[in-house]
Amino acid sequence: MRILLVGAGGVGDAIAKIAARRDFFETMIVSDYDLSRAERTIAWITQRHGNHGARFVAARIDASDPDNVASVAREHGATHVMNAVEPKFVPTIFAGALAAGADYLDMAMSLSEPHPTDPHNQTGVKLGDDQFAQSPDWETAGRLALVGMGVEPGLSDVFARYAADHLFSEIDELGTRDGANLVVRDEAGNEIFAPSFSIWTTIEECLNPPVIWEKDRGWYTTAPFSEPEVFVFPEGIGPVECVNVEHEEVLLMPRWVDAKRVTFKYGLGDEFIGILKTLNQLGLDKTEPVRVRSADGPVMVAPRDVVAAGLPDPATLGPRMTGKTCAGLWVTGTGVDGEPREVYLYHVSDNEWTMAEYDAQCVVWQTALNPVIALEMLATGVWTGTGVLGPEAFDAKPFLDLMALPVADGGFGQAWGMEDRLA
């Protein structure tokens, strides 16, 4: 396996660092528009892992140009293209991988176009629609595009497959629930607002109308931040208020897993929700460029890009961050014994540990872990397929078994867990 990693930002950097401890691939080409970022990642790996760094090479890439993506993939003989940049680049990297004859993975799917908030009107382009529409092209080429293979989406979708195959005879709801107790402080020790993940992506997810799926209605939308609920997260995180957010799991899980309802709720907090609403009111969430003044004359800039540029890079927050983040799936229904069952399958990532082991903050490390495991599933032939598929299309148990492997046996160090909440 020869992997072209597109993007050496926070998540891309962590993907390379996690993969360096495994031997399932021949070469990883760490690429970025800024070549120095790719080189910095490889330098860290070489310093930490010595000869393992020889499997990594740096390359410059323009993720917005499918021809350039295809050219870099061909130049290095890439068998797999791993997309680790913002979802706005999905169409071009997706096309470039197919043109190069490589398999493809991403952690966020092609973007939606505005949905109406009328629950009876389901028009609009949903997350991933553009990619699934091209599945016949990938099938004809005999290639696989594994989409939504991060943590959320990704691990939560693996949990859905596992719950359906091993824990439940009938599922009432698949509810992805994400929460944390993370705190970021400035140099003076004061708590500051600094999103732990790409603000560009966060704005996209949180201000679009969330999608819900119900078996008797199909997909429909609701208002942003709707249906607040307090969800108790494990391992000391505790109760966090969660609200509906647009996310890929709701578009993926019903395609492969039989359930009566599918939802996604994210623990944002009042401050974060207030800031997002203000950005929306001021038009600073927009992606269409506007004309602004600069020292060199008028320039066209997307307001959302200005917001992202004004906030700290999430990849740099680790030394100033404390706490844990939890991603998981809450499942209700009937167990295999015929009795009512409610479980929460989850993965908790501790920032202190990820910084010490990988020099990566916990949110990006947790996101990066899952595509590395998926790549190993593909490299060893445990997962196979063609066309555009989500994580639910594959056997979950080998994936979770590898995730749970102890560090002494080459494992990853932070295993998944399960709480049976009716026990």
Tab-separated table of C-alpha atoms in Angstrom:
chain	number	residue	atom	x	y	z
A	1	MET	CA	0.000	0.000	0.000
A	2	ARG	CA	1.272	3.444	-1.008
A	3	ILE	CA	-0.780	6.220	0.593
A	4	LEU	CA	-1.027	9.783	-0.680
A	5	LEU	CA	-2.000	11.811	2.391
A	6	VAL	CA	-3.519	15.098	1.230
A	7	GLY	CA	-3.058	17.682	3.968
A	8	ALA	CA	-0.505	17.998	6.756
A	9	GLY	CA	-2.567	20.166	9.087
A	10	GLY	CA	-3.680	18.973	12.505
A	11	VAL	CA	-5.457	15.776	11.442
A	12	GLY	CA	-3.101	14.954	8.570
A	13	ASP	CA	-0.099	15.397	10.838
A	14	ALA	CA	-1.677	13.042	13.403
A	15	ILE	CA	-2.543	10.443	10.743
A	16	ALA	CA	1.111	10.241	9.713
A	17	LYS	CA	2.325	10.039	13.324
A	18	ILE	CA	-0.144	7.265	14.218
A	19	ALA	CA	0.614	5.313	11.043
A	20	ALA	CA	4.363	5.489	11.743
A	21	ARG	CA	3.910	2.902	14.518
A	22	ARG	CA	2.300	0.382	12.147
A	23	ASP	CA	3.867	-1.637	9.323
A	24	PHE	CA	0.904	-2.277	6.982
A	25	PHE	CA	2.017	0.216	4.294
A	26	GLU	CA	5.063	0.645	2.108
A	27	THR	CA	5.136	4.427	1.686
A	28	MET	CA	3.144	7.443	2.830
A	29	ILE	CA	3.437	10.588	0.738
A	30	VAL	CA	2.673	13.467	3.106
A	31	SER	CA	1.493	16.323	0.893
A	32	ASP	CA	0.353	19.858	1.518
A	33	TYR	CA	0.069	23.160	-0.329
A	34	ASP	CA	2.689	24.375	2.151
A	35	LEU	CA	5.513	21.884	1.678
A	36	SER	CA	7.153	22.923	4.960
A	37	ARG	CA	4.205	21.518	6.931
A	38	ALA	CA	4.656	18.099	5.338
A	39	GLU	CA	8.393	18.255	5.972
A	40	ARG	CA	7.811	19.188	9.614
A	41	THR	CA	5.590	16.133	10.140
A	42	ILE	CA	8.176	13.817	8.611
A	43	ALA	CA	10.980	15.384	10.669
A	44	TRP	CA	9.018	14.645	13.863
A	45	ILE	CA	8.477	11.030	12.797
A	46	THR	CA	12.140	10.572	11.926
A	47	GLN	CA	13.251	12.045	15.232
A	48	ARG	CA	10.810	9.894	17.230
A	49	HIS	CA	10.928	6.654	15.220
A	50	GLY	CA	14.267	6.668	13.406
A	51	ASN	CA	14.259	4.373	10.381
A	52	HIS	CA	10.454	4.342	10.247
A	53	GLY	CA	10.718	7.871	8.883
A	54	ALA	CA	12.234	6.499	5.675
A	55	ARG	CA	8.763	5.315	4.620
A	56	PHE	CA	7.539	8.929	4.497
A	57	VAL	CA	8.187	11.436	1.714
A	58	ALA	CA	7.011	15.029	1.376
A	59	ALA	CA	5.286	16.511	-1.655
A	60	ARG	CA	3.565	19.742	-2.591
A	61	ILE	CA	-0.048	19.448	-3.737
A	62	ASP	CA	-2.898	21.721	-4.750
A	63	ALA	CA	-5.998	20.067	-3.302
A	64	SER	CA	-8.252	22.404	-5.302
A	65	ASP	CA	-6.983	21.017	-8.628
A	66	PRO	CA	-8.070	17.442	-9.502
A	67	ASP	CA	-5.437	17.224	-12.214
A	68	ASN	CA	-2.710	18.107	-9.742
A	69	VAL	CA	-4.024	15.562	-7.225
A	70	ALA	CA	-4.014	12.890	-9.942
A	71	SER	CA	-0.520	13.923	-11.083
A	72	VAL	CA	0.987	13.695	-7.593
A	73	ALA	CA	-0.738	10.340	-7.011
A	74	ARG	CA	0.631	8.923	-10.273
A	75	GLU	CA	4.107	10.341	-9.710
A	76	HIS	CA	4.410	8.453	-6.421
A	77	GLY	CA	2.494	5.330	-7.460
A	78	ALA	CA	-0.184	5.908	-4.817
A	79	THR	CA	-2.654	3.064	-4.365
A	80	HIS	CA	-4.784	5.016	-1.875
A	81	VAL	CA	-5.571	8.726	-1.520
A	82	MET	CA	-6.342	9.827	2.056
A	83	ASN	CA	-8.177	13.164	2.133
A	84	ALA	CA	-7.254	15.102	5.303
A	85	VAL	CA	-8.277	18.642	4.378
A	86	GLU	CA	-11.464	20.692	4.675
A	87	PRO	CA	-14.592	19.204	3.086
A	88	LYS	CA	-14.765	21.973	0.474
A	89	PHE	CA	-11.925	20.117	-1.282
A	90	VAL	CA	-13.766	16.773	-1.407
A	91	PRO	CA	-14.924	17.095	-5.063
A	92	THR	CA	-11.465	17.783	-6.449
A	93	ILE	CA	-9.566	15.186	-4.403
A	94	PHE	CA	-12.332	12.642	-5.070
A	95	ALA	CA	-12.036	13.231	-8.814
A	96	GLY	CA	-8.242	13.233	-8.739
A	97	ALA	CA	-8.078	9.889	-6.945
A	98	LEU	CA	-10.398	8.221	-9.446
A	99	ALA	CA	-8.467	9.671	-12.391
A	100	ALA	CA	-5.239	8.285	-10.910
A	101	GLY	CA	-6.749	4.813	-10.487
A	102	ALA	CA	-6.378	4.914	-6.695
A	103	ASP	CA	-8.767	4.032	-3.885
A	104	TYR	CA	-9.986	6.962	-1.789
A	105	LEU	CA	-10.807	7.707	1.865
A	106	ASP	CA	-12.114	10.820	3.570
A	107	MET	CA	-13.346	11.885	6.984
A	108	ALA	CA	-15.976	14.405	5.849
A	109	MET	CA	-18.207	14.066	2.814
A	110	SER	CA	-19.213	16.388	-0.014
A	111	LEU	CA	-21.093	19.406	1.276
A	112	SER	CA	-24.841	19.923	1.309
A	113	GLU	CA	-26.740	22.738	-0.290
A	114	PRO	CA	-29.330	24.580	1.791
A	115	HIS	CA	-32.195	22.446	3.002
A	116	PRO	CA	-35.600	23.972	3.675
A	117	THR	CA	-36.605	23.797	7.315
A	118	ASP	CA	-40.094	22.541	6.396
A	119	PRO	CA	-39.946	18.868	7.551
A	120	HIS	CA	-42.333	17.894	4.763
A	121	ASN	CA	-40.116	19.330	2.025
A	122	GLN	CA	-37.029	17.198	1.557
A	123	THR	CA	-35.485	18.861	-1.483
A	124	GLY	CA	-31.897	20.020	-1.441
A	125	VAL	CA	-28.531	18.342	-1.809
A	126	LYS	CA	-27.614	16.304	1.251
A	127	LEU	CA	-24.158	15.594	2.635
A	128	GLY	CA	-22.490	12.989	0.426
A	129	ASP	CA	-25.114	13.081	-2.340
A	130	ASP	CA	-22.560	14.160	-4.937
A	131	GLN	CA	-20.228	11.311	-4.002
A	132	PHE	CA	-22.884	8.606	-3.904
A	133	ALA	CA	-24.116	9.758	-7.324
A	134	GLN	CA	-20.693	8.812	-8.707
A	135	SER	CA	-20.645	5.317	-7.192
A	136	PRO	CA	-21.221	3.637	-10.612
A	137	ASP	CA	-18.038	5.276	-11.922
A	138	TRP	CA	-16.032	3.850	-9.026
A	139	GLU	CA	-17.617	0.426	-9.461
A	140	THR	CA	-16.810	0.419	-13.182
A	141	ALA	CA	-13.206	1.327	-12.395
A	142	GLY	CA	-13.032	-1.431	-9.764
A	143	ARG	CA	-12.019	1.108	-7.156
A	144	LEU	CA	-13.265	1.861	-3.625
A	145	ALA	CA	-14.175	5.226	-2.145
A	146	LEU	CA	-14.597	4.798	1.621
A	147	VAL	CA	-16.343	7.966	2.749
A	148	GLY	CA	-16.941	9.389	6.221
A	149	MET	CA	-14.134	7.394	7.860
A	150	GLY	CA	-13.019	9.700	10.666
A	151	VAL	CA	-14.313	9.612	14.228
A	152	GLU	CA	-17.673	11.275	13.604
A	153	PRO	CA	-18.524	10.241	11.003
A	154	GLY	CA	-16.464	7.062	11.037
A	155	LEU	CA	-16.099	5.340	14.374
A	156	SER	CA	-19.720	6.075	15.272
A	157	ASP	CA	-20.737	4.337	12.027
A	158	VAL	CA	-18.546	1.340	12.886
A	159	PHE	CA	-20.329	1.234	16.254
A	160	ALA	CA	-23.686	1.205	14.425
A	161	ARG	CA	-22.672	-1.839	12.404
A	162	TYR	CA	-21.359	-3.563	15.539
A	163	ALA	CA	-24.557	-2.845	17.489
A	164	ALA	CA	-26.737	-4.225	14.701
A	165	ASP	CA	-24.632	-7.370	14.266
A	166	HIS	CA	-23.849	-8.248	17.878
A	167	LEU	CA	-25.954	-6.359	20.425
A	168	PHE	CA	-29.497	-5.775	19.145
A	169	SER	CA	-32.236	-7.719	17.407
A	170	GLU	CA	-34.153	-4.508	16.731
A	171	ILE	CA	-32.890	-0.909	16.923
A	172	ASP	CA	-35.146	2.000	17.856
A	173	GLU	CA	-32.588	4.814	17.630
A	174	LEU	CA	-28.990	5.270	16.573
A	175	GLY	CA	-27.991	8.524	18.249
A	176	THR	CA	-24.478	9.839	17.793
A	177	ARG	CA	-23.556	11.906	20.868
A	178	ASP	CA	-20.361	13.944	21.081
A	179	GLY	CA	-19.199	15.869	24.155
A	180	ALA	CA	-16.098	17.048	25.988
A	181	ASN	CA	-14.803	18.917	29.028
A	182	LEU	CA	-11.930	20.555	27.179
A	183	VAL	CA	-10.612	23.942	28.287
A	184	VAL	CA	-8.136	26.149	26.396
A	185	ARG	CA	-6.222	28.859	28.254
A	186	ASP	CA	-4.009	31.748	27.169
A	187	GLU	CA	-0.485	32.333	28.426
A	188	ALA	CA	-1.854	34.101	31.501
A	189	GLY	CA	-3.993	31.086	32.369
A	190	ASN	CA	-7.309	32.654	31.374
A	191	GLU	CA	-9.882	30.489	29.610
A	192	ILE	CA	-10.318	31.566	25.973
A	193	PHE	CA	-12.588	30.765	23.019
A	194	ALA	CA	-10.609	28.510	20.698
A	195	PRO	CA	-12.426	25.727	18.798
A	196	SER	CA	-10.577	22.426	18.983
A	197	PHE	CA	-11.467	21.561	15.386
A	198	SER	CA	-11.613	23.460	12.089
A	199	ILE	CA	-13.911	26.468	12.589
A	200	TRP	CA	-14.653	26.362	8.842
A	201	THR	CA	-16.087	22.862	9.213
A	202	THR	CA	-17.769	23.649	12.539
A	203	ILE	CA	-19.656	26.595	11.030
A	204	GLU	CA	-20.778	24.420	8.129
A	205	GLU	CA	-22.071	21.701	10.434
A	206	CYS	CA	-23.704	23.861	13.057
A	207	LEU	CA	-25.469	26.565	11.035
A	208	ASN	CA	-26.963	24.331	8.349
A	209	PRO	CA	-30.382	22.841	9.210
A	210	PRO	CA	-29.715	19.497	10.929
A	211	VAL	CA	-30.979	16.333	9.252
A	212	ILE	CA	-32.909	13.605	11.091
A	213	TRP	CA	-33.906	10.233	9.641
A	214	GLU	CA	-37.006	8.290	10.590
A	215	LYS	CA	-38.057	5.017	9.023
A	216	ASP	CA	-41.585	6.178	8.204
A	217	ARG	CA	-40.541	9.656	6.993
A	218	GLY	CA	-37.079	9.365	5.514
A	219	TRP	CA	-34.697	12.318	5.862
A	220	TYR	CA	-36.022	15.670	7.031
A	221	THR	CA	-34.577	18.837	8.510
A	222	THR	CA	-35.072	20.740	11.727
A	223	ALA	CA	-33.827	24.066	13.086
A	224	PRO	CA	-30.152	24.508	14.060
A	225	PHE	CA	-29.483	23.775	17.750
A	226	SER	CA	-32.907	22.163	18.170
A	227	GLU	CA	-34.051	19.497	20.669
A	228	PRO	CA	-31.503	20.194	23.430
A	229	GLU	CA	-30.882	17.322	25.833
A	230	VAL	CA	-28.429	16.673	28.648
A	231	PHE	CA	-26.333	13.594	27.934
A	232	VAL	CA	-24.013	12.101	30.552
A	233	PHE	CA	-20.620	11.232	29.077
A	234	PRO	CA	-18.278	8.643	30.631
A	235	GLU	CA	-14.795	8.755	32.175
A	236	GLY	CA	-15.300	11.903	34.205
A	237	ILE	CA	-16.654	14.186	31.483
A	238	GLY	CA	-20.168	14.130	32.948
A	239	PRO	CA	-23.383	15.852	31.791
A	240	VAL	CA	-23.212	18.046	28.686
A	241	GLU	CA	-26.104	19.701	26.862
A	242	CYS	CA	-26.258	18.432	23.268
A	243	VAL	CA	-28.212	19.823	20.306
A	244	ASN	CA	-29.048	18.708	16.777
A	245	VAL	CA	-26.308	19.395	14.229
A	246	GLU	CA	-26.040	18.501	10.540
A	247	HIS	CA	-23.705	15.508	10.256
A	248	GLU	CA	-22.873	12.645	7.942
A	249	GLU	CA	-23.893	9.780	10.253
A	250	VAL	CA	-27.565	10.555	9.698
A	251	LEU	CA	-27.018	10.276	5.937
A	252	LEU	CA	-24.869	7.141	6.184
A	253	MET	CA	-26.309	4.816	8.811
A	254	PRO	CA	-29.783	4.285	7.274
A	255	ARG	CA	-28.202	3.076	4.021
A	256	TRP	CA	-26.804	-0.059	5.704
A	257	VAL	CA	-28.265	-0.405	9.220
A	258	ASP	CA	-31.924	-1.068	10.026
A	259	ALA	CA	-33.154	1.423	12.645
A	260	LYS	CA	-36.327	3.374	13.334
A	261	ARG	CA	-34.555	6.716	13.925
A	262	VAL	CA	-31.079	8.205	13.396
A	263	THR	CA	-29.850	11.453	14.980
A	264	PHE	CA	-26.678	13.408	15.649
A	265	LYS	CA	-26.284	15.731	18.647
A	266	TYR	CA	-23.203	17.700	19.602
A	267	GLY	CA	-22.282	19.179	22.982
A	268	LEU	CA	-21.539	22.800	22.062
A	269	GLY	CA	-22.346	24.892	25.132
A	270	ASP	CA	-24.149	28.237	25.372
A	271	GLU	CA	-21.058	30.355	24.600
A	272	PHE	CA	-20.221	28.472	21.410
A	273	ILE	CA	-23.826	28.511	20.210
A	274	GLY	CA	-24.018	32.256	20.885
A	275	ILE	CA	-20.863	32.947	18.898
A	276	LEU	CA	-22.070	30.853	15.966
A	277	LYS	CA	-25.396	32.684	15.930
A	278	THR	CA	-23.602	36.034	15.957
A	279	LEU	CA	-21.363	34.993	13.053
A	280	ASN	CA	-24.499	34.053	11.143
A	281	GLN	CA	-26.246	37.338	11.948
A	282	LEU	CA	-23.208	39.304	10.746
A	283	GLY	CA	-22.809	37.234	7.596
A	284	LEU	CA	-19.382	36.046	8.691
A	285	ASP	CA	-20.329	32.417	8.072
A	286	LYS	CA	-20.621	32.956	4.315
A	287	THR	CA	-18.284	31.217	1.870
A	288	GLU	CA	-18.948	33.483	-1.109
A	289	PRO	CA	-16.075	36.017	-1.445
A	290	VAL	CA	-16.784	39.687	-0.757
A	291	ARG	CA	-14.766	42.697	-1.828
A	292	VAL	CA	-12.659	44.132	1.015
A	293	ARG	CA	-9.908	46.719	1.326
A	294	SER	CA	-6.292	45.752	1.881
A	295	ALA	CA	-2.884	47.417	1.885
A	296	ASP	CA	-2.435	46.242	-1.701
A	297	GLY	CA	-5.849	47.339	-2.898
A	298	PRO	CA	-9.263	45.637	-3.020
A	299	VAL	CA	-9.286	41.849	-2.705
A	300	MET	CA	-11.998	39.177	-2.756
A	301	VAL	CA	-12.157	37.209	0.507
A	302	ALA	CA	-14.669	34.719	1.915
A	303	PRO	CA	-15.883	35.948	5.336
A	304	ARG	CA	-15.638	32.441	6.788
A	305	ASP	CA	-11.976	32.260	5.773
A	306	VAL	CA	-11.371	35.517	7.671
A	307	VAL	CA	-12.931	34.025	10.808
A	308	ALA	CA	-10.748	30.932	10.454
A	309	ALA	CA	-7.617	33.046	9.953
A	310	GLY	CA	-8.386	35.086	13.076
A	311	LEU	CA	-8.636	32.093	15.400
A	312	PRO	CA	-5.790	29.911	16.655
A	313	ASP	CA	-4.900	26.925	14.470
A	314	PRO	CA	-6.520	23.918	16.241
A	315	ALA	CA	-3.309	21.956	15.687
A	316	THR	CA	-1.443	24.398	17.959
A	317	LEU	CA	-3.838	24.252	20.917
A	318	GLY	CA	-2.566	21.070	22.526
A	319	PRO	CA	-0.090	22.620	24.993
A	320	ARG	CA	-2.790	25.015	26.258
A	321	MET	CA	-5.621	22.475	26.405
A	322	THR	CA	-6.762	20.253	29.254
A	323	GLY	CA	-9.487	17.657	29.485
A	324	LYS	CA	-11.010	14.865	27.449
A	325	THR	CA	-13.210	14.496	24.391
A	326	CYS	CA	-15.722	11.711	23.856
A	327	ALA	CA	-17.263	10.465	20.616
A	328	GLY	CA	-19.845	7.737	20.666
A	329	LEU	CA	-23.127	6.170	19.676
A	330	TRP	CA	-26.164	5.814	21.940
A	331	VAL	CA	-28.302	2.881	20.821
A	332	THR	CA	-31.744	1.889	22.087
A	333	GLY	CA	-33.960	-1.046	21.159
A	334	THR	CA	-34.339	-4.746	21.812
A	335	GLY	CA	-31.310	-6.827	22.720
A	336	VAL	CA	-30.507	-10.206	21.218
A	337	ASP	CA	-32.143	-11.760	24.319
A	338	GLY	CA	-35.456	-10.080	23.501
A	339	GLU	CA	-35.220	-7.626	26.404
A	340	PRO	CA	-35.106	-3.801	26.182
A	341	ARG	CA	-31.539	-2.539	25.879
A	342	GLU	CA	-29.756	0.825	25.896
A	343	VAL	CA	-26.013	1.085	25.346
A	344	TYR	CA	-23.490	3.819	24.737
A	345	LEU	CA	-20.496	2.733	22.644
A	346	TYR	CA	-17.757	5.324	22.916
A	347	HIS	CA	-14.142	6.379	22.585
A	348	VAL	CA	-12.551	8.876	24.966
A	349	SER	CA	-9.340	10.699	24.108
A	350	ASP	CA	-7.279	12.381	26.836
A	351	ASN	CA	-5.343	15.476	25.748
A	352	GLU	CA	-2.511	14.985	28.230
A	353	TRP	CA	-1.862	11.493	26.839
A	354	THR	CA	-2.102	12.389	23.142
A	355	MET	CA	0.237	15.342	23.598
A	356	ALA	CA	2.805	13.206	25.421
A	357	GLU	CA	2.629	10.322	22.933
A	358	TYR	CA	2.053	12.085	19.613
A	359	ASP	CA	2.464	15.837	20.160
A	360	ALA	CA	-1.119	16.170	18.877
A	361	GLN	CA	-4.153	17.571	20.649
A	362	CYS	CA	-6.805	15.020	21.484
A	363	VAL	CA	-9.570	16.041	19.071
A	364	VAL	CA	-7.398	15.834	15.957
A	365	TRP	CA	-5.683	12.662	17.249
A	366	GLN	CA	-9.019	10.946	17.851
A	367	THR	CA	-10.188	11.903	14.368
A	368	ALA	CA	-6.945	10.667	12.794
A	369	LEU	CA	-6.880	7.312	14.566
A	370	ASN	CA	-9.821	5.805	12.695
A	371	PRO	CA	-8.703	6.271	9.072
A	372	VAL	CA	-5.360	4.692	10.010
A	373	ILE	CA	-7.188	1.614	11.326
A	374	ALA	CA	-9.386	1.574	8.207
A	375	LEU	CA	-6.337	1.740	5.945
A	376	GLU	CA	-4.896	-1.260	7.762
A	377	MET	CA	-8.193	-3.134	7.306
A	378	LEU	CA	-7.916	-2.468	3.558
A	379	ALA	CA	-4.199	-3.267	3.358
A	380	THR	CA	-4.695	-6.671	4.986
A	381	GLY	CA	-7.767	-7.485	2.879
A	382	VAL	CA	-10.093	-7.684	5.878
A	383	TRP	CA	-12.209	-4.945	4.268
A	384	THR	CA	-12.795	-5.078	0.512
A	385	GLY	CA	-15.272	-3.474	-1.857
A	386	THR	CA	-15.862	-1.249	-4.864
A	387	GLY	CA	-17.969	1.838	-5.382
A	388	VAL	CA	-18.763	4.518	-2.824
A	389	LEU	CA	-19.271	2.906	0.584
A	390	GLY	CA	-19.568	4.061	4.186
A	391	PRO	CA	-18.014	2.396	7.255
A	392	GLU	CA	-21.281	0.554	7.950
A	393	ALA	CA	-20.731	-1.564	4.830
A	394	PHE	CA	-17.896	-3.498	6.517
A	395	ASP	CA	-17.504	-5.943	9.409
A	396	ALA	CA	-17.016	-3.834	12.536
A	397	LYS	CA	-15.473	-6.429	14.825
A	398	PRO	CA	-11.964	-6.636	13.255
A	399	PHE	CA	-11.786	-2.825	13.305
A	400	LEU	CA	-12.701	-2.620	16.994
A	401	ASP	CA	-10.425	-5.533	17.865
A	402	LEU	CA	-7.472	-3.655	16.360
A	403	MET	CA	-8.454	-0.452	18.143
A	404	ALA	CA	-8.426	-2.346	21.457
A	405	LEU	CA	-4.961	-3.838	20.897
A	406	PRO	CA	-2.673	-3.027	23.877
A	407	VAL	CA	0.269	-0.676	23.388
A	408	ALA	CA	2.632	-3.532	24.272
A	409	ASP	CA	1.353	-5.343	21.184
A	410	GLY	CA	1.694	-2.308	18.912
A	411	GLY	CA	-1.743	-0.929	19.730
A	412	PHE	CA	-2.926	2.649	19.901
A	413	GLY	CA	-3.290	3.224	23.639
A	414	GLN	CA	-6.847	4.482	24.051
A	415	ALA	CA	-9.384	1.697	23.475
A	416	TRP	CA	-13.120	1.995	22.927
A	417	GLY	CA	-15.664	1.275	25.648
A	418	MET	CA	-19.316	0.388	26.164
A	419	GLU	CA	-21.822	1.258	28.890
A	420	ASP	CA	-25.000	-0.775	29.236
A	421	ARG	CA	-27.270	1.932	30.602
A	422	LEU	CA	-30.175	-0.297	31.614
A	423	ALA	CA	-27.968	-2.631	33.656
